[in-house]
Amino acid sequence: MTLYVGRLPERVRRRRARAAVIAAVATLCATAAFVVHLLGGLAANGADDLPPTPGSAAGLDPELQRRFDVARVAAAADGVELKLTSGWRSAAEQQSLVDGAVEKYGSLEEARRWVLPPESSAHVQGKAIDVGPTDGALWLEQHGLELGLCRTYANEMWHFEMLADGATACPEMHLDSSGGW
Ligand SMILES: [Zn+2]
């Protein structure tokens, strides 16, 4: 039996040093992979990884867009289709809706119940969404509060706006949009 009492041969010391470096790097890699995995899991629980909303328009409030994306996925899990039929609108688009409503309803007085002017429309501010089809709108009214979305008008089952920060209940619905003129 040989007892080794002197310095380790250079070759052995190098091999041990290299093994220690490899072990350290492996530990770092495993830690980094775990952190990436953890962050990926967190992101998957939010709306960040969701596919883009079909029909979404640029200009929608990002938080409203996020809430709608979450709602759409939750509705789909319940077997209900939820689609955005109108989001952000330019002032010109809103004005043409006003003009069209006057034509359709025959008077500005009646048109006011269904559409707001560009200066007070929440759609122009990117703060309102219209959803469909009917089943989807009904589903959203039922689940909207927990998702931070509130139906706004009694005569428009499709129009939703965000629940205000800190609010625990949706505000009472307006009968129609005429009060916003
Ligand atoms: Zn609307």
Tab-separated table of N, CA and C and ligand atoms in Angstrom:
chain	number	residue	atom	x	y	z
A	1	MET	N	0.849	-1.200	0.000
A	1	MET	CA	0.000	0.000	0.000
A	1	MET	C	0.873	1.234	0.000
A	2	THR	N	0.553	2.182	-0.821
A	2	THR	CA	1.374	3.384	-0.912
A	2	THR	C	0.625	4.559	-0.316
A	3	LEU	N	1.208	5.169	0.673
A	3	LEU	CA	0.611	6.388	1.232
A	3	LEU	C	1.180	7.582	0.501
A	4	TYR	N	0.315	8.407	0.003
A	4	TYR	CA	0.789	9.560	-0.748
A	4	TYR	C	0.774	10.762	0.177
A	5	VAL	N	1.896	11.352	0.465
A	5	VAL	CA	1.966	12.427	1.449
A	5	VAL	C	2.388	13.754	0.840
A	6	GLY	N	2.906	13.728	-0.342
A	6	GLY	CA	3.381	14.978	-0.933
A	6	GLY	C	2.272	15.684	-1.706
A	7	ARG	N	2.633	16.626	-2.546
A	7	ARG	CA	1.670	17.310	-3.396
A	7	ARG	C	1.098	16.337	-4.410
A	8	LEU	N	-0.131	16.500	-4.747
A	8	LEU	CA	-0.721	15.649	-5.778
A	8	LEU	C	-0.021	15.949	-7.091
A	9	PRO	N	0.084	14.932	-7.905
A	9	PRO	CA	0.678	15.193	-9.228
A	9	PRO	C	-0.140	16.263	-9.962
A	10	GLU	N	0.529	17.074	-10.752
A	10	GLU	CA	-0.096	18.187	-11.477
A	10	GLU	C	-1.319	17.723	-12.279
A	11	ARG	N	-1.176	16.542	-12.894
A	11	ARG	CA	-2.243	16.026	-13.748
A	11	ARG	C	-3.533	15.795	-12.948
A	12	VAL	N	-3.371	15.233	-11.721
A	12	VAL	CA	-4.528	14.933	-10.878
A	12	VAL	C	-5.169	16.231	-10.377
A	13	ARG	N	-4.286	17.176	-9.990
A	13	ARG	CA	-4.824	18.443	-9.467
A	13	ARG	C	-5.635	19.167	-10.549
A	14	ARG	N	-5.125	19.145	-11.759
A	14	ARG	CA	-5.849	19.809	-12.859
A	14	ARG	C	-7.199	19.147	-13.114
A	15	ARG	N	-7.160	17.799	-13.048
A	15	ARG	CA	-8.403	17.068	-13.314
A	15	ARG	C	-9.446	17.414	-12.247
A	16	ARG	N	-8.987	17.493	-10.980
A	16	ARG	CA	-9.926	17.791	-9.880
A	16	ARG	C	-10.458	19.225	-10.012
A	17	ALA	N	-9.565	20.127	-10.389
A	17	ALA	CA	-9.983	21.526	-10.532
A	17	ALA	C	-11.020	21.637	-11.648
A	18	ARG	N	-10.771	20.918	-12.748
A	18	ARG	CA	-11.691	20.972	-13.878
A	18	ARG	C	-13.053	20.381	-13.480
A	19	ALA	N	-13.015	19.280	-12.701
A	19	ALA	CA	-14.266	18.654	-12.253
A	19	ALA	C	-15.050	19.619	-11.360
A	20	ALA	N	-14.336	20.370	-10.519
A	20	ALA	CA	-15.003	21.316	-9.620
A	20	ALA	C	-15.665	22.430	-10.421
A	21	VAL	N	-14.968	22.921	-11.453
A	21	VAL	CA	-15.527	23.975	-12.305
A	21	VAL	C	-16.769	23.458	-13.027
A	22	ILE	N	-16.669	22.241	-13.556
A	22	ILE	CA	-17.817	21.653	-14.267
A	22	ILE	C	-19.014	21.517	-13.325
A	23	ALA	N	-18.747	21.081	-12.098
A	23	ALA	CA	-19.841	20.911	-11.127
A	23	ALA	C	-20.489	22.260	-10.815
A	24	ALA	N	-19.652	23.293	-10.656
A	24	ALA	CA	-20.180	24.627	-10.339
A	24	ALA	C	-21.033	25.150	-11.488
A	25	VAL	N	-20.527	24.975	-12.717
A	25	VAL	CA	-21.262	25.447	-13.896
A	25	VAL	C	-22.589	24.689	-14.028
A	26	ALA	N	-22.538	23.384	-13.765
A	26	ALA	CA	-23.752	22.571	-13.861
A	26	ALA	C	-24.790	23.057	-12.851
A	27	THR	N	-24.324	23.395	-11.645
A	27	THR	CA	-25.246	23.889	-10.610
A	27	THR	C	-25.873	25.203	-11.046
A	28	LEU	N	-25.030	26.088	-11.588
A	28	LEU	CA	-25.531	27.383	-12.065
A	28	LEU	C	-26.566	27.201	-13.170
A	29	CYS	N	-26.249	26.287	-14.103
A	29	CYS	CA	-27.162	26.041	-15.228
A	29	CYS	C	-28.499	25.508	-14.715
A	30	ALA	N	-28.424	24.577	-13.761
A	30	ALA	CA	-29.650	23.992	-13.227
A	30	ALA	C	-30.477	25.066	-12.525
A	31	THR	N	-29.786	25.950	-11.785
A	31	THR	CA	-30.488	27.026	-11.080
A	31	THR	C	-31.148	27.967	-12.080
A	32	ALA	N	-30.381	28.337	-13.122
A	32	ALA	CA	-30.918	29.250	-14.141
A	32	ALA	C	-32.117	28.611	-14.837
A	33	ALA	N	-31.987	27.310	-15.151
A	33	ALA	CA	-33.086	26.609	-15.835
A	33	ALA	C	-34.319	26.587	-14.943
A	34	PHE	N	-34.089	26.402	-13.630
A	34	PHE	CA	-35.222	26.367	-12.704
A	34	PHE	C	-35.911	27.733	-12.657
A	35	VAL	N	-35.099	28.805	-12.614
A	35	VAL	CA	-35.655	30.160	-12.558
A	35	VAL	C	-36.456	30.441	-13.836
A	36	VAL	N	-35.876	30.065	-14.986
A	36	VAL	CA	-36.576	30.272	-16.262
A	36	VAL	C	-37.890	29.495	-16.272
A	37	HIS	N	-37.821	28.251	-15.756
A	37	HIS	CA	-39.018	27.408	-15.693
A	37	HIS	C	-40.087	28.076	-14.813
A	38	LEU	N	-39.617	28.607	-13.672
A	38	LEU	CA	-40.530	29.256	-12.716
A	38	LEU	C	-41.180	30.477	-13.358
A	39	LEU	N	-40.351	31.307	-14.000
A	39	LEU	CA	-40.878	32.515	-14.632
A	39	LEU	C	-41.845	32.151	-15.753
A	40	GLY	N	-41.497	31.092	-16.510
A	40	GLY	CA	-42.378	30.638	-17.593
A	40	GLY	C	-43.726	30.225	-17.048
A	41	GLY	N	-43.695	29.528	-15.895
A	41	GLY	CA	-44.934	29.097	-15.268
A	41	GLY	C	-45.775	30.280	-14.829
A	42	LEU	N	-45.101	31.292	-14.270
A	42	LEU	CA	-45.823	32.490	-13.821
A	42	LEU	C	-46.456	33.201	-15.008
A	43	ALA	N	-45.675	33.330	-16.097
A	43	ALA	CA	-46.201	34.024	-17.278
A	43	ALA	C	-47.407	33.276	-17.841
A	44	ALA	N	-47.324	31.930	-17.810
A	44	ALA	CA	-48.414	31.132	-18.378
A	44	ALA	C	-49.704	31.335	-17.590
A	45	ASN	N	-49.552	31.701	-16.308
A	45	ASN	CA	-50.748	31.931	-15.497
A	45	ASN	C	-51.366	33.291	-15.776
A	46	GLY	N	-50.590	34.208	-16.381
A	46	GLY	CA	-51.129	35.503	-16.739
A	46	GLY	C	-51.640	35.450	-18.159
A	47	ALA	N	-51.838	36.605	-18.743
A	47	ALA	CA	-52.366	36.637	-20.103
A	47	ALA	C	-51.252	36.808	-21.131
A	48	ASP	N	-49.979	36.865	-20.651
A	48	ASP	CA	-48.871	37.205	-21.549
A	48	ASP	C	-48.697	36.201	-22.689
A	49	ASP	N	-48.974	34.936	-22.405
A	49	ASP	CA	-48.720	33.919	-23.415
A	49	ASP	C	-49.947	33.600	-24.261
A	50	LEU	N	-51.035	34.307	-24.025
A	50	LEU	CA	-52.253	33.993	-24.765
A	50	LEU	C	-52.112	34.435	-26.216
A	51	PRO	N	-52.749	33.712	-27.111
A	51	PRO	CA	-52.714	34.155	-28.512
A	51	PRO	C	-53.428	35.495	-28.634
A	52	PRO	N	-53.055	36.308	-29.622
A	52	PRO	CA	-53.666	37.628	-29.755
A	52	PRO	C	-55.171	37.522	-29.995
A	53	THR	N	-55.890	38.482	-29.472
A	53	THR	CA	-57.335	38.499	-29.614
A	53	THR	C	-57.721	38.713	-31.071
A	54	PRO	N	-58.516	37.815	-31.652
A	54	PRO	CA	-58.961	38.055	-33.023
A	54	PRO	C	-59.818	39.318	-33.071
A	55	GLY	N	-59.599	40.142	-34.019
A	55	GLY	CA	-60.428	41.325	-34.184
A	55	GLY	C	-60.079	42.462	-33.258
A	56	SER	N	-59.014	42.308	-32.446
A	56	SER	CA	-58.668	43.394	-31.535
A	56	SER	C	-58.114	44.567	-32.333
A	57	ALA	N	-58.426	45.747	-31.860
A	57	ALA	CA	-57.968	46.937	-32.569
A	57	ALA	C	-56.866	47.612	-31.783
A	58	ALA	N	-55.920	48.187	-32.489
A	58	ALA	CA	-54.896	48.978	-31.823
A	58	ALA	C	-55.590	50.120	-31.106
A	59	GLY	N	-55.013	50.569	-30.003
A	59	GLY	CA	-55.594	51.712	-29.314
A	59	GLY	C	-56.420	51.345	-28.100
A	60	LEU	N	-56.698	50.039	-27.940
A	60	LEU	CA	-57.446	49.617	-26.764
A	60	LEU	C	-56.536	49.722	-25.538
A	61	ASP	N	-57.076	50.160	-24.422
A	61	ASP	CA	-56.330	50.209	-23.171
A	61	ASP	C	-55.704	48.823	-22.920
A	62	PRO	N	-54.381	48.754	-22.659
A	62	PRO	CA	-53.730	47.448	-22.508
A	62	PRO	C	-54.340	46.605	-21.390
A	63	GLU	N	-54.752	47.247	-20.308
A	63	GLU	CA	-55.350	46.494	-19.204
A	63	GLU	C	-56.723	45.935	-19.604
A	64	LEU	N	-57.484	46.719	-20.371
A	64	LEU	CA	-58.772	46.242	-20.868
A	64	LEU	C	-58.557	45.077	-21.836
A	65	GLN	N	-57.553	45.210	-22.685
A	65	GLN	CA	-57.219	44.128	-23.621
A	65	GLN	C	-56.858	42.860	-22.848
A	66	ARG	N	-56.045	43.027	-21.786
A	66	ARG	CA	-55.619	41.875	-20.989
A	66	ARG	C	-56.831	41.195	-20.334
A	67	ARG	N	-57.726	42.019	-19.755
A	67	ARG	CA	-58.903	41.440	-19.095
A	67	ARG	C	-59.788	40.708	-20.099
A	68	PHE	N	-59.914	41.278	-21.288
A	68	PHE	CA	-60.737	40.604	-22.286
A	68	PHE	C	-60.089	39.283	-22.715
A	69	ASP	N	-58.763	39.293	-22.887
A	69	ASP	CA	-58.066	38.055	-23.284
A	69	ASP	C	-58.299	36.948	-22.250
A	70	VAL	N	-58.194	37.318	-20.963
A	70	VAL	CA	-58.425	36.338	-19.891
A	70	VAL	C	-59.874	35.842	-19.963
A	71	ALA	N	-60.828	36.764	-20.170
A	71	ALA	CA	-62.247	36.402	-20.243
A	71	ALA	C	-62.507	35.460	-21.418
A	72	ARG	N	-61.879	35.761	-22.549
A	72	ARG	CA	-62.106	34.945	-23.748
A	72	ARG	C	-61.662	33.502	-23.515
A	73	VAL	N	-60.495	33.349	-22.866
A	73	VAL	CA	-59.977	32.007	-22.595
A	73	VAL	C	-60.859	31.294	-21.563
A	74	ALA	N	-61.311	32.043	-20.548
A	74	ALA	CA	-62.172	31.440	-19.520
A	74	ALA	C	-63.514	31.025	-20.122
A	75	ALA	N	-64.049	31.848	-21.012
A	75	ALA	CA	-65.313	31.505	-21.673
A	75	ALA	C	-65.128	30.247	-22.519
A	76	ALA	N	-64.013	30.187	-23.241
A	76	ALA	CA	-63.740	29.015	-24.090
A	76	ALA	C	-63.666	27.752	-23.238
A	77	ALA	N	-63.101	27.877	-22.030
A	77	ALA	CA	-63.018	26.721	-21.128
A	77	ALA	C	-64.413	26.267	-20.716
A	78	ASP	N	-65.373	27.180	-20.732
A	78	ASP	CA	-66.769	26.840	-20.444
A	78	ASP	C	-67.535	26.444	-21.717
A	79	GLY	N	-66.797	26.395	-22.834
A	79	GLY	CA	-67.439	26.023	-24.092
A	79	GLY	C	-68.215	27.153	-24.738
A	80	VAL	N	-67.903	28.403	-24.337
A	80	VAL	CA	-68.623	29.563	-24.875
A	80	VAL	C	-67.674	30.421	-25.709
A	81	GLU	N	-68.116	30.764	-26.884
A	81	GLU	CA	-67.302	31.630	-27.731
A	81	GLU	C	-67.521	33.096	-27.327
A	82	LEU	N	-66.430	33.819	-27.149
A	82	LEU	CA	-66.506	35.235	-26.792
A	82	LEU	C	-65.621	36.003	-27.766
A	83	LYS	N	-66.230	36.893	-28.517
A	83	LYS	CA	-65.482	37.625	-29.537
A	83	LYS	C	-65.613	39.133	-29.312
A	84	LEU	N	-64.555	39.823	-29.706
A	84	LEU	CA	-64.595	41.278	-29.688
A	84	LEU	C	-65.214	41.737	-31.005
A	85	THR	N	-66.304	42.475	-30.923
A	85	THR	CA	-66.917	42.952	-32.161
A	85	THR	C	-66.545	44.404	-32.431
A	86	SER	N	-66.172	45.140	-31.371
A	86	SER	CA	-65.692	46.505	-31.552
A	86	SER	C	-64.895	46.914	-30.320
A	87	GLY	N	-63.737	47.511	-30.545
A	87	GLY	CA	-62.906	47.963	-29.429
A	87	GLY	C	-62.667	49.464	-29.544
A	88	TRP	N	-61.407	49.815	-29.812
A	88	TRP	CA	-61.088	51.226	-29.990
A	88	TRP	C	-61.651	51.732	-31.314
A	89	ARG	N	-62.147	52.974	-31.293
A	89	ARG	CA	-62.594	53.622	-32.536
A	89	ARG	C	-61.986	55.017	-32.604
A	90	SER	N	-61.671	55.440	-33.816
A	90	SER	CA	-61.209	56.812	-33.998
A	90	SER	C	-62.408	57.747	-33.837
A	91	ALA	N	-62.124	59.029	-33.623
A	91	ALA	CA	-63.205	60.016	-33.500
A	91	ALA	C	-64.042	60.052	-34.776
A	92	ALA	N	-63.376	59.915	-35.912
A	92	ALA	CA	-64.104	59.939	-37.193
A	92	ALA	C	-65.040	58.741	-37.314
A	93	GLU	N	-64.544	57.574	-36.888
A	93	GLU	CA	-65.392	56.374	-36.934
A	93	GLU	C	-66.594	56.535	-36.007
A	94	GLN	N	-66.345	57.110	-34.832
A	94	GLN	CA	-67.444	57.296	-33.872
A	94	GLN	C	-68.485	58.264	-34.427
A	95	GLN	N	-68.000	59.334	-35.066
A	95	GLN	CA	-68.928	60.318	-35.635
A	95	GLN	C	-69.772	59.681	-36.738
A	96	SER	N	-69.150	58.795	-37.513
A	96	SER	CA	-69.930	58.170	-38.582
A	96	SER	C	-70.967	57.214	-37.994
A	97	LEU	N	-70.672	56.645	-36.817
A	97	LEU	CA	-71.679	55.817	-36.136
A	97	LEU	C	-72.850	56.678	-35.660
A	98	VAL	N	-72.526	57.876	-35.165
A	98	VAL	CA	-73.584	58.812	-34.743
A	98	VAL	C	-74.464	59.152	-35.949
A	99	ASP	N	-73.817	59.517	-37.051
A	99	ASP	CA	-74.563	59.878	-38.261
A	99	ASP	C	-75.428	58.710	-38.727
A	100	GLY	N	-74.840	57.502	-38.688
A	100	GLY	CA	-75.585	56.319	-39.114
A	100	GLY	C	-76.774	56.037	-38.211
A	101	ALA	N	-76.583	56.267	-36.889
A	101	ALA	CA	-77.677	56.015	-35.940
A	101	ALA	C	-78.818	57.010	-36.148
A	102	VAL	N	-78.481	58.255	-36.434
A	102	VAL	CA	-79.520	59.266	-36.698
A	102	VAL	C	-80.346	58.834	-37.902
A	103	GLU	N	-79.628	58.341	-38.921
A	103	GLU	CA	-80.311	57.879	-40.129
A	103	GLU	C	-81.187	56.656	-39.821
A	104	LYS	N	-80.605	55.726	-39.058
A	104	LYS	CA	-81.307	54.470	-38.768
A	104	LYS	C	-82.537	54.699	-37.892
A	105	TYR	N	-82.381	55.522	-36.838
A	105	TYR	CA	-83.479	55.701	-35.878
A	105	TYR	C	-84.384	56.879	-36.216
A	106	GLY	N	-83.966	57.685	-37.184
A	106	GLY	CA	-84.842	58.749	-37.660
A	106	GLY	C	-84.765	60.049	-36.879
A	107	SER	N	-84.070	60.051	-35.731
A	107	SER	CA	-83.928	61.307	-34.985
A	107	SER	C	-82.686	61.250	-34.111
A	108	LEU	N	-82.118	62.416	-33.836
A	108	LEU	CA	-80.949	62.464	-32.959
A	108	LEU	C	-81.333	62.025	-31.547
A	109	GLU	N	-82.563	62.376	-31.159
A	109	GLU	CA	-83.024	62.023	-29.813
A	109	GLU	C	-82.974	60.509	-29.586
A	110	GLU	N	-83.425	59.747	-30.556
A	110	GLU	CA	-83.399	58.285	-30.418
A	110	GLU	C	-81.968	57.754	-30.595
A	111	ALA	N	-81.233	58.355	-31.525
A	111	ALA	CA	-79.855	57.910	-31.773
A	111	ALA	C	-79.005	58.039	-30.507
A	112	ARG	N	-79.261	59.067	-29.705
A	112	ARG	CA	-78.495	59.301	-28.473
A	112	ARG	C	-78.598	58.147	-27.485
A	113	ARG	N	-79.674	57.375	-27.595
A	113	ARG	CA	-79.838	56.237	-26.690
A	113	ARG	C	-78.876	55.105	-27.038
A	114	TRP	N	-78.310	55.133	-28.242
A	114	TRP	CA	-77.518	54.006	-28.728
A	114	TRP	C	-76.063	54.336	-29.012
A	115	VAL	N	-75.755	55.590	-29.091
A	115	VAL	CA	-74.371	55.932	-29.452
A	115	VAL	C	-74.009	57.279	-28.845
A	116	LEU	N	-72.753	57.379	-28.440
A	116	LEU	CA	-72.263	58.630	-27.852
A	116	LEU	C	-71.424	59.388	-28.871
A	117	PRO	N	-71.307	60.703	-28.700
A	117	PRO	CA	-70.463	61.475	-29.613
A	117	PRO	C	-68.977	61.171	-29.341
A	118	PRO	N	-68.105	61.445	-30.316
A	118	PRO	CA	-66.682	61.124	-30.160
A	118	PRO	C	-66.089	61.654	-28.853
A	119	GLU	N	-66.514	62.855	-28.419
A	119	GLU	CA	-65.883	63.455	-27.237
A	119	GLU	C	-66.245	62.754	-25.934
A	120	SER	N	-67.312	61.959	-25.907
A	120	SER	CA	-67.621	61.269	-24.643
A	120	SER	C	-67.684	59.749	-24.781
A	121	SER	N	-67.407	59.219	-25.979
A	121	SER	CA	-67.451	57.768	-26.156
A	121	SER	C	-66.249	57.092	-25.503
A	122	ALA	N	-66.514	56.079	-24.683
A	122	ALA	CA	-65.439	55.311	-24.059
A	122	ALA	C	-64.676	54.499	-25.109
A	123	HIS	N	-65.302	54.189	-26.227
A	123	HIS	CA	-64.606	53.465	-27.297
A	123	HIS	C	-63.470	54.314	-27.863
A	124	VAL	N	-63.713	55.605	-28.031
A	124	VAL	CA	-62.688	56.499	-28.585
A	124	VAL	C	-61.503	56.623	-27.621
A	125	GLN	N	-61.788	56.466	-26.325
A	125	GLN	CA	-60.717	56.514	-25.314
A	125	GLN	C	-60.024	55.151	-25.156
A	126	GLY	N	-60.495	54.142	-25.883
A	126	GLY	CA	-59.921	52.794	-25.755
A	126	GLY	C	-60.361	52.100	-24.479
A	127	LYS	N	-61.461	52.564	-23.884
A	127	LYS	CA	-61.882	52.065	-22.567
A	127	LYS	C	-63.174	51.253	-22.621
A	128	ALA	N	-63.598	50.857	-23.799
A	128	ALA	CA	-64.829	50.072	-23.907
A	128	ALA	C	-64.669	48.996	-24.967
A	129	ILE	N	-65.384	47.884	-24.755
A	129	ILE	CA	-65.410	46.824	-25.760
A	129	ILE	C	-66.864	46.409	-25.995
A	130	ASP	N	-67.144	46.046	-27.228
A	130	ASP	CA	-68.415	45.405	-27.552
A	130	ASP	C	-68.082	43.952	-27.863
A	131	VAL	N	-68.883	43.028	-27.304
A	131	VAL	CA	-68.591	41.609	-27.467
A	131	VAL	C	-69.772	40.865	-28.065
A	132	GLY	N	-69.487	39.711	-28.579
A	132	GLY	CA	-70.512	38.859	-29.143
A	132	GLY	C	-70.006	37.435	-29.167
A	133	PRO	N	-70.708	36.470	-29.667
A	133	PRO	CA	-72.131	36.586	-30.014
A	133	PRO	C	-72.999	36.659	-28.749
A	134	THR	N	-74.304	36.488	-28.879
A	134	THR	CA	-75.218	36.648	-27.736
A	134	THR	C	-74.808	35.784	-26.537
A	135	ASP	N	-74.495	34.506	-26.798
A	135	ASP	CA	-74.101	33.619	-25.692
A	135	ASP	C	-72.850	34.123	-24.982
A	136	GLY	N	-71.926	34.662	-25.778
A	136	GLY	CA	-70.691	35.187	-25.206
A	136	GLY	C	-70.969	36.405	-24.328
A	137	ALA	N	-71.838	37.301	-24.807
A	137	ALA	CA	-72.177	38.497	-24.034
A	137	ALA	C	-72.874	38.117	-22.731
A	138	LEU	N	-73.775	37.133	-22.800
A	138	LEU	CA	-74.469	36.682	-21.589
A	138	LEU	C	-73.492	36.057	-20.602
A	139	TRP	N	-72.546	35.277	-21.139
A	139	TRP	CA	-71.527	34.649	-20.278
A	139	TRP	C	-70.703	35.738	-19.583
A	140	LEU	N	-70.332	36.764	-20.337
A	140	LEU	CA	-69.489	37.817	-19.766
A	140	LEU	C	-70.246	38.619	-18.706
A	141	GLU	N	-71.535	38.819	-18.917
A	141	GLU	CA	-72.287	39.543	-17.895
A	141	GLU	C	-72.315	38.739	-16.590
A	142	GLN	N	-72.417	37.421	-16.731
A	142	GLN	CA	-72.471	36.553	-15.562
A	142	GLN	C	-71.135	36.505	-14.820
A	143	HIS	N	-70.022	36.530	-15.568
A	143	HIS	CA	-68.696	36.353	-14.965
A	143	HIS	C	-67.858	37.625	-14.968
A	144	GLY	N	-68.428	38.711	-15.463
A	144	GLY	CA	-67.637	39.925	-15.667
A	144	GLY	C	-66.992	40.475	-14.413
A	145	LEU	N	-67.734	40.510	-13.311
A	145	LEU	CA	-67.209	41.130	-12.095
A	145	LEU	C	-65.892	40.495	-11.663
A	146	GLU	N	-65.851	39.159	-11.638
A	146	GLU	CA	-64.630	38.481	-11.194
A	146	GLU	C	-63.479	38.704	-12.188
A	147	LEU	N	-63.795	39.092	-13.401
A	147	LEU	CA	-62.776	39.335	-14.424
A	147	LEU	C	-62.493	40.831	-14.587
A	148	GLY	N	-63.163	41.654	-13.794
A	148	GLY	CA	-62.925	43.097	-13.842
A	148	GLY	C	-63.585	43.793	-15.017
A	149	LEU	N	-64.708	43.238	-15.484
A	149	LEU	CA	-65.426	43.834	-16.617
A	149	LEU	C	-66.901	43.999	-16.257
A	150	CYS	N	-67.450	45.160	-16.579
A	150	CYS	CA	-68.837	45.461	-16.212
A	150	CYS	C	-69.657	45.855	-17.431
A	151	ARG	N	-70.868	45.292	-17.506
A	151	ARG	CA	-71.806	45.761	-18.522
A	151	ARG	C	-72.257	47.162	-18.105
A	152	THR	N	-72.361	48.069	-19.083
A	152	THR	CA	-72.579	49.485	-18.754
A	152	THR	C	-74.007	49.951	-18.987
A	153	TYR	N	-74.651	49.473	-20.062
A	153	TYR	CA	-75.965	49.991	-20.451
A	153	TYR	C	-77.023	48.889	-20.486
A	154	ALA	N	-78.196	49.206	-19.935
A	154	ALA	CA	-79.286	48.229	-19.900
A	154	ALA	C	-79.752	47.858	-21.303
A	155	ASN	N	-79.624	48.778	-22.249
A	155	ASN	CA	-80.117	48.487	-23.602
A	155	ASN	C	-79.029	47.944	-24.535
A	156	GLU	N	-77.806	47.736	-23.994
A	156	GLU	CA	-76.722	47.186	-24.822
A	156	GLU	C	-76.064	46.026	-24.078
A	157	MET	N	-76.507	44.814	-24.384
A	157	MET	CA	-75.969	43.656	-23.674
A	157	MET	C	-74.506	43.373	-24.060
A	158	TRP	N	-74.015	44.033	-25.101
A	158	TRP	CA	-72.693	43.726	-25.655
A	158	TRP	C	-71.595	44.683	-25.181
A	159	HIS	N	-71.959	45.780	-24.542
A	159	HIS	CA	-70.976	46.829	-24.229
A	159	HIS	C	-70.450	46.689	-22.791
A	160	PHE	N	-69.119	46.559	-22.660
A	160	PHE	CA	-68.488	46.390	-21.343
A	160	PHE	C	-67.346	47.386	-21.159
A	161	GLU	N	-67.196	47.810	-19.916
A	161	GLU	CA	-66.073	48.672	-19.549
A	161	GLU	C	-65.403	48.079	-18.315
A	162	MET	N	-64.232	48.616	-17.957
A	162	MET	CA	-63.486	48.042	-16.840
A	162	MET	C	-64.115	48.395	-15.489
A	163	LEU	N	-64.082	47.424	-14.589
A	163	LEU	CA	-64.426	47.684	-13.193
A	163	LEU	C	-63.392	48.679	-12.659
A	164	ALA	N	-63.868	49.708	-11.965
A	164	ALA	CA	-62.944	50.728	-11.457
A	164	ALA	C	-61.995	50.129	-10.420
A	165	ASP	N	-60.763	50.649	-10.360
A	165	ASP	CA	-59.783	50.187	-9.373
A	165	ASP	C	-60.362	50.325	-7.967
A	166	GLY	N	-60.246	49.282	-7.183
A	166	GLY	CA	-60.704	49.326	-5.795
A	166	GLY	C	-62.194	49.025	-5.628
A	167	ALA	N	-62.945	49.008	-6.732
A	167	ALA	CA	-64.383	48.736	-6.628
A	167	ALA	C	-64.621	47.238	-6.435
A	168	THR	N	-65.645	46.898	-5.668
A	168	THR	CA	-65.954	45.487	-5.432
A	168	THR	C	-67.251	45.078	-6.123
A	169	ALA	N	-67.906	46.052	-6.734
A	169	ALA	CA	-69.137	45.753	-7.463
A	169	ALA	C	-69.209	46.656	-8.692
A	170	CYS	N	-69.865	46.143	-9.718
A	170	CYS	CA	-70.066	46.973	-10.905
A	170	CYS	C	-71.083	48.073	-10.577
A	171	PRO	N	-70.882	49.263	-11.149
A	171	PRO	CA	-71.871	50.321	-10.909
A	171	PRO	C	-73.211	49.944	-11.540
A	172	GLU	N	-74.254	50.554	-11.043
A	172	GLU	CA	-75.575	50.290	-11.604
A	172	GLU	C	-75.576	50.682	-13.084
A	173	MET	N	-76.226	49.871	-13.890
A	173	MET	CA	-76.243	50.163	-15.323
A	173	MET	C	-77.042	51.433	-15.635
A	174	HIS	N	-76.593	52.171	-16.656
A	174	HIS	CA	-77.407	53.265	-17.188
A	174	HIS	C	-78.506	52.633	-18.043
A	175	LEU	N	-79.651	53.303	-18.116
A	175	LEU	CA	-80.726	52.791	-18.985
A	175	LEU	C	-80.265	52.733	-20.430
A	176	ASP	N	-79.579	53.788	-20.858
A	176	ASP	CA	-79.021	53.853	-22.206
A	176	ASP	C	-77.942	54.930	-22.205
A	177	SER	N	-77.414	55.264	-23.386
A	177	SER	CA	-76.291	56.201	-23.439
A	177	SER	C	-76.710	57.668	-23.491
A	178	SER	N	-78.006	57.926	-23.449
A	178	SER	CA	-78.456	59.314	-23.655
A	178	SER	C	-77.937	60.266	-22.581
A	179	GLY	N	-77.707	59.751	-21.357
A	179	GLY	CA	-77.209	60.608	-20.286
A	179	GLY	C	-75.777	61.074	-20.499
A	180	GLY	N	-75.065	60.439	-21.434
A	180	GLY	CA	-73.665	60.780	-21.660
A	180	GLY	C	-73.465	61.888	-22.690
A	181	TRP	N	-74.557	62.402	-23.257
A	181	TRP	CA	-74.459	63.471	-24.257
A	181	TRP	C	-74.317	64.821	-23.581
B	1	ZN	ZN	-69.961	49.803	-27.082
